[in-house]
């Protein structure tokens, strides 16, 4: 490392991709896999480990069932709870923080698709509830599987946020959120340096006959373009492979603010990737092409918050 390299602000960052979690897998078994990857990541210098969305269970929104059954089988009513406690204990023992996605049922009985940020002491320091819920809420008996996030979860009740933790300013989102530019801009406008997210992306799209290769293509271009346009590092963890015959893409990545992929998984199984991240790398972009204070023109962006979808063109002055 160069002399200047020594002075840079760095964080040991790992993504812990998960292979499939089947319906028959217990929470204990899944948490055992997470602890094993946390230990491996620590051995490779990680201070923060990113786990997937809904990491504790199979991707259950693919199954039609009553809300009551889903809540009984797949939701957590407390975090940590006795089954997940070993992960929090390992984090404290090793001095490693983590991001974890799970299905949350609040004490008031409200269901969310949630992610938490846990610091090196094993304390929850941030919580994010998924805002962009894809899929549908009705039964589609002719589809090969369902995507019932709109049935099983409420839309997140707080805007996108960032948290000062582990020596960095960290933003959180979940899966489908990564496809929306608003997600990233909300966080970069709060000076995010690193955006972490988990995902479950089915290889087949039940809504239209999308060529399978486009799933990976759109996943990667979204992350690379968003990291660059928002001057952030991005870390994305898949749950992937075939869960009881339902295939989901891998391709977990750590992306630099340059838009370049710094590390990518090569399997569809449990796999750790790690990068010693230079948090200052984004500064060049923040000071130049994306100096927001000098170049952004929010007075010309009003439609972004006024309209949900496409509408009539804005009135123009006569030419
Ligand atoms: N989990 C999740 O958000 N998955 C979506 C699938 C979209 S297709 C209905 C994703 O954006 O990857």
Coordinates of C-alpha atoms and ligand atoms in Angstrom, one line a residue:
X1 CA 0.0 0.0 0.0
X2 CA 1.3 3.5 -0.8
X3 CA 2.0 6.1 1.9
X4 CA -1.2 8.0 0.8
X5 CA -3.1 4.7 0.9
X6 CA -2.4 4.3 4.6
X7 CA -4.2 7.5 5.3
X8 CA -7.4 6.7 3.6
X9 CA -10.6 6.0 5.4
X10 CA -11.3 2.3 5.0
X11 CA -13.8 -0.4 6.0
X12 CA -13.4 -4.1 5.7
X13 CA -16.6 -5.0 3.8
X14 CA -17.9 -8.5 3.0
X15 CA -21.0 -9.8 1.2
X16 CA -22.2 -13.2 2.4
X17 CA -24.3 -14.7 -0.4
X18 CA -26.6 -17.5 0.6
X19 CA -27.4 -20.6 -1.5
X20 CA -31.0 -21.9 -1.3
X21 CA -33.0 -22.1 1.9
X22 CA -35.7 -24.8 1.5
X23 CA -39.1 -25.0 3.2
X24 CA -37.8 -27.8 5.4
X25 CA -34.7 -25.9 6.7
X26 CA -35.0 -24.7 10.3
X27 CA -34.0 -21.2 11.5
X28 CA -31.3 -22.9 13.7
X29 CA -29.7 -24.4 10.6
X30 CA -29.9 -21.2 8.6
X31 CA -28.4 -19.1 11.4
X32 CA -25.6 -21.7 11.7
X33 CA -24.8 -21.0 8.0
X34 CA -24.8 -17.2 8.7
X35 CA -22.5 -17.6 11.7
X36 CA -20.1 -19.7 9.7
X37 CA -19.9 -17.0 7.0
X38 CA -19.6 -14.2 9.6
X39 CA -16.5 -16.1 10.9
X40 CA -15.0 -16.5 7.4
X41 CA -15.6 -12.9 6.6
X42 CA -13.9 -11.8 9.9
X43 CA -10.9 -14.0 8.9
X44 CA -10.7 -12.0 5.7
X45 CA -10.7 -8.7 7.4
X46 CA -14.4 -7.8 7.3
X47 CA -15.8 -5.3 9.8
X48 CA -19.3 -5.3 8.2
X49 CA -21.0 -8.3 6.6
X50 CA -24.0 -7.9 4.3
X51 CA -26.5 -10.8 4.3
X52 CA -29.5 -11.2 1.9
X53 CA -33.1 -10.1 2.0
X54 CA -35.4 -12.5 4.0
X55 CA -32.3 -14.4 4.9
X56 CA -33.8 -16.6 7.7
X57 CA -36.4 -18.4 5.5
X58 CA -37.1 -19.5 2.0
X59 CA -38.4 -16.8 -0.3
X60 CA -42.0 -17.5 0.9
X61 CA -43.9 -14.8 -1.1
X62 CA -43.7 -17.4 -4.0
X63 CA -46.4 -19.5 -2.2
X64 CA -50.1 -18.8 -1.9
X65 CA -51.2 -19.1 1.7
X66 CA -53.2 -17.1 4.2
X67 CA -51.7 -14.1 6.0
X68 CA -52.1 -16.0 9.2
X69 CA -50.2 -19.0 8.0
X70 CA -47.4 -16.8 6.6
X71 CA -47.1 -14.9 9.9
X72 CA -46.9 -18.1 11.9
X73 CA -44.3 -19.8 9.8
X74 CA -42.0 -17.0 8.3
X75 CA -42.2 -13.8 10.4
X76 CA -40.1 -12.8 13.4
X77 CA -41.9 -11.1 16.3
X78 CA -38.7 -10.0 18.0
X79 CA -35.2 -9.3 16.9
X80 CA -33.0 -10.7 18.2
X81 CA -34.9 -13.8 19.3
X82 CA -33.5 -17.0 20.7
X83 CA -33.0 -18.6 17.3
X84 CA -31.1 -15.7 15.8
X85 CA -29.2 -14.8 19.0
X86 CA -26.1 -16.9 18.0
X87 CA -25.5 -14.5 15.1
X88 CA -25.6 -11.5 17.4
X89 CA -23.3 -13.3 19.9
X90 CA -20.8 -14.1 17.2
X91 CA -20.9 -10.5 16.0
X92 CA -20.1 -9.2 19.5
X93 CA -17.4 -11.9 20.0
X94 CA -15.7 -11.1 16.7
X95 CA -16.3 -7.3 16.7
X96 CA -18.0 -7.5 13.3
X97 CA -21.2 -5.6 12.3
X98 CA -23.8 -7.0 9.9
X99 CA -26.9 -6.1 7.8
X100 CA -29.6 -8.7 7.8
X101 CA -33.0 -9.0 6.0
X102 CA -36.0 -10.7 7.6
X103 CA -39.8 -10.7 7.8
X104 CA -40.8 -8.5 10.7
X105 CA -44.2 -8.6 12.5
X106 CA -44.4 -5.6 14.8
X107 CA -45.9 -5.8 18.3
X108 CA -48.9 -4.1 16.8
X109 CA -49.2 -6.9 14.2
X110 CA -48.0 -4.9 11.2
X111 CA -45.9 -7.0 8.7
X112 CA -42.8 -5.5 7.0
X113 CA -40.0 -6.8 4.8
X114 CA -37.2 -5.4 7.0
X115 CA -33.4 -5.0 7.2
X116 CA -31.4 -4.2 10.3
X117 CA -27.9 -2.8 10.7
X118 CA -26.0 -4.2 13.7
X119 CA -22.8 -2.7 15.1
X120 CA -19.6 -4.4 16.3
X121 CA -21.1 -4.7 19.8
X122 CA -24.1 -6.7 18.5
X123 CA -26.5 -3.8 19.0
X124 CA -29.2 -2.9 16.4
X125 CA -28.4 0.6 15.3
X126 CA -30.6 0.9 12.2
X127 CA -33.8 -0.5 10.7
X128 CA -35.2 -0.1 7.2
X129 CA -38.6 -1.4 6.0
X130 CA -38.9 -2.1 2.3
X131 CA -40.6 0.7 0.3
X132 CA -40.8 -0.7 -3.3
X133 CA -42.8 -4.0 -2.9
X134 CA -43.0 -5.8 -6.2
X135 CA -45.5 -8.4 -7.4
X136 CA -49.2 -8.7 -6.6
X137 CA -51.7 -9.4 -3.8
X138 CA -54.1 -11.7 -5.6
X139 CA -53.8 -15.5 -6.3
X140 CA -52.5 -16.2 -9.8
X141 CA -53.3 -20.0 -10.2
X142 CA -52.0 -20.1 -13.7
X143 CA -48.6 -18.7 -12.8
X144 CA -45.7 -21.1 -12.1
X145 CA -45.3 -19.4 -8.7
X146 CA -46.5 -16.3 -7.0
X147 CA -44.8 -13.1 -6.0
X148 CA -47.0 -12.0 -3.1
X149 CA -44.9 -9.2 -1.5
X150 CA -47.9 -6.8 -1.9
X151 CA -50.1 -9.3 0.1
X152 CA -47.7 -10.2 2.9
X153 CA -46.0 -6.9 3.6
X154 CA -47.0 -3.3 4.3
X155 CA -45.1 -0.5 2.5
X156 CA -42.3 0.8 4.7
X157 CA -43.4 3.5 7.1
X158 CA -40.3 5.7 7.0
X159 CA -38.3 7.3 4.1
X160 CA -34.9 6.0 2.9
X161 CA -32.3 6.8 5.6
X162 CA -28.6 6.6 6.4
X163 CA -26.9 5.7 9.6
X164 CA -23.5 6.6 11.0
X165 CA -22.1 3.3 12.0
X166 CA -18.9 1.3 11.8
X167 CA -17.0 4.4 10.8
X168 CA -19.1 5.0 7.7
X169 CA -22.4 6.7 6.6
X170 CA -24.4 3.7 5.5
X171 CA -27.7 3.6 3.6
X172 CA -30.0 0.5 3.5
X173 CA -32.5 -0.7 1.0
X174 CA -33.9 -4.1 -0.1
X175 CA -34.0 -5.9 -3.4
X176 CA -36.5 -4.2 -5.8
X177 CA -35.6 -0.9 -4.3
X178 CA -32.2 -1.1 -6.1
X179 CA -34.0 -0.7 -9.5
X180 CA -35.4 2.7 -8.7
X181 CA -33.1 5.8 -9.0
X182 CA -35.1 7.6 -6.3
X183 CA -33.9 5.0 -3.7
X184 CA -30.2 5.9 -4.4
X185 CA -30.7 9.7 -4.7
X186 CA -32.6 9.8 -1.4
X187 CA -29.5 8.2 0.3
X188 CA -26.9 10.2 -1.6
X189 CA -28.7 13.4 -0.7
X190 CA -28.1 12.3 2.9
X191 CA -24.4 11.9 2.2
X192 CA -24.4 8.1 2.1
X193 CA -20.9 6.6 1.4
X194 CA -22.0 3.0 1.3
X195 CA -25.3 1.4 0.3
X196 CA -26.0 -2.1 1.5
X197 CA -28.9 -4.4 0.3
X198 CA -30.0 -8.0 0.1
X199 CA -32.1 -9.5 -2.7
X200 CA -34.1 -12.6 -3.8
X201 CA -34.5 -12.3 -7.6
X202 CA -36.4 -15.1 -9.3
X203 CA -34.7 -16.1 -12.6
X204 CA -38.1 -16.3 -14.2
X205 CA -40.4 -13.3 -14.4
X206 CA -44.0 -14.4 -14.0
X207 CA -45.3 -11.1 -15.3
X208 CA -43.9 -11.3 -18.8
X209 CA -41.7 -13.8 -20.7
X210 CA -38.4 -11.9 -19.9
X211 CA -35.3 -13.6 -21.3
X212 CA -33.6 -15.1 -18.3
X213 CA -30.2 -13.5 -19.0
X214 CA -31.7 -10.1 -18.6
X215 CA -32.3 -10.7 -14.9
X216 CA -28.6 -10.7 -14.2
X217 CA -27.9 -7.9 -16.8
X218 CA -30.4 -5.5 -15.2
X219 CA -29.2 -6.4 -11.7
X220 CA -25.6 -5.5 -12.5
X221 CA -26.3 -2.4 -14.6
X222 CA -28.6 -1.0 -11.9
X223 CA -25.9 -1.4 -9.2
X224 CA -23.1 -0.1 -11.3
X225 CA -24.9 2.9 -12.7
X226 CA -26.4 3.8 -9.3
X227 CA -23.1 3.5 -7.4
X228 CA -21.5 5.8 -10.0
X229 CA -24.3 8.4 -10.3
X230 CA -24.5 8.7 -6.5
X231 CA -20.8 8.5 -5.6
X232 CA -21.3 5.5 -3.2
X233 CA -19.9 2.0 -2.7
X234 CA -22.7 -0.6 -3.1
X235 CA -22.8 -4.1 -1.6
X236 CA -25.5 -6.5 -2.7
X237 CA -26.1 -10.0 -1.2
X238 CA -28.2 -12.6 -3.0
X239 CA -30.1 -15.6 -1.8
X240 CA -29.9 -17.7 -4.8
X241 CA -29.9 -21.1 -6.5
X242 CA -32.9 -23.4 -6.5
X243 CA -35.1 -23.2 -3.5
X244 CA -37.4 -26.3 -3.7
X245 CA -37.2 -26.1 -7.5
X246 CA -37.5 -22.3 -7.7
X247 CA -34.3 -20.7 -9.2
X248 CA -33.0 -17.3 -8.2
X249 CA -30.0 -15.4 -9.6
X250 CA -26.7 -15.1 -7.8
X251 CA -24.3 -12.4 -8.8
X252 CA -23.7 -10.8 -5.4
X253 CA -21.3 -7.9 -5.8
X254 CA -19.3 -5.1 -4.2
X255 CA -19.3 -2.1 -6.6
X256 CA -17.0 0.9 -6.3
X257 CA -18.2 4.6 -6.8
X258 CA -16.4 4.4 -10.2
X259 CA -19.2 2.0 -11.2
X260 CA -16.7 -0.9 -11.5
X261 CA -17.3 -4.2 -9.9
X262 CA -14.7 -4.7 -7.1
X263 CA -15.7 -8.3 -6.3
X264 CA -18.4 -10.7 -7.5
X265 CA -19.5 -14.2 -6.4
X266 CA -18.9 -17.1 -8.8
X267 CA -21.3 -19.7 -7.3
X268 CA -25.0 -20.0 -6.4
X269 CA -24.1 -21.2 -3.0
X270 CA -23.0 -19.8 0.4
X271 CA -20.0 -17.7 -0.6
X272 CA -18.2 -14.8 1.0
X273 CA -16.6 -11.9 -1.0
X274 CA -14.6 -9.2 0.7
X275 CA -13.0 -5.9 -0.2
X276 CA -11.0 -3.4 1.8
X277 CA -13.1 -0.4 0.8
X278 CA -11.6 3.0 0.4
X279 CA -14.4 5.3 1.5
X280 CA -12.7 8.4 0.2
X281 CA -12.7 7.1 -3.4
X282 CA -16.0 8.7 -4.0
X283 CA -14.7 12.2 -3.1
X284 CA -13.3 12.8 -6.6
X285 CA -16.7 12.3 -8.1
X286 CA -18.4 14.3 -5.4
X287 CA -16.1 17.2 -6.0
X288 CA -16.3 17.2 -9.8
X289 CA -18.9 15.7 -12.2
X290 CA -21.4 15.0 -9.3
X291 CA -20.8 18.0 -7.2
X292 CA -24.5 18.2 -6.3
X293 CA -24.4 21.6 -4.7
X294 CA -23.0 23.1 -7.9
X295 CA -24.8 21.2 -10.6
X296 CA -28.1 19.8 -9.5
X297 CA -31.2 21.7 -10.5
X298 CA -34.1 20.6 -8.2
X299 CA -36.3 23.4 -9.4
X300 CA -36.6 21.5 -12.7
X301 CA -37.2 18.1 -11.1
X302 CA -40.6 18.8 -9.4
X303 CA -42.4 16.1 -11.4
X304 CA -40.4 13.4 -9.6
X305 CA -42.4 14.0 -6.4
X306 CA -45.6 15.3 -7.9
X307 CA -46.3 12.4 -10.3
X308 CA -46.3 8.6 -9.7
X309 CA -46.5 7.7 -13.4
X310 CA -46.3 9.2 -16.9
X311 CA -48.6 12.1 -17.7
X312 CA -49.0 15.0 -20.1
X313 CA -45.9 16.9 -21.2
X314 CA -45.2 20.1 -19.2
X315 CA -46.3 23.3 -20.9
X316 CA -43.5 24.9 -23.0
X317 CA -42.9 28.5 -24.1
X318 CA -43.8 28.9 -27.8
X319 CA -40.7 28.4 -30.0
Ligands
LIG1 N1 -37.5 -9.6 -3.8 C1 -37.7 -8.8 -4.8 O1 -38.0 -7.6 -4.6 N2 -37.6 -9.3 -6.0 C2 -37.8 -8.6 -7.2 C3 -38.4 -9.4 -8.3 C4 -39.2 -8.6 -9.2 S1 -40.2 -9.5 -10.3 C5 -41.7 -9.5 -9.6 C6 -36.6 -7.9 -7.8 O2 -36.7 -6.7 -8.1 O3 -35.5 -8.5 -7.9

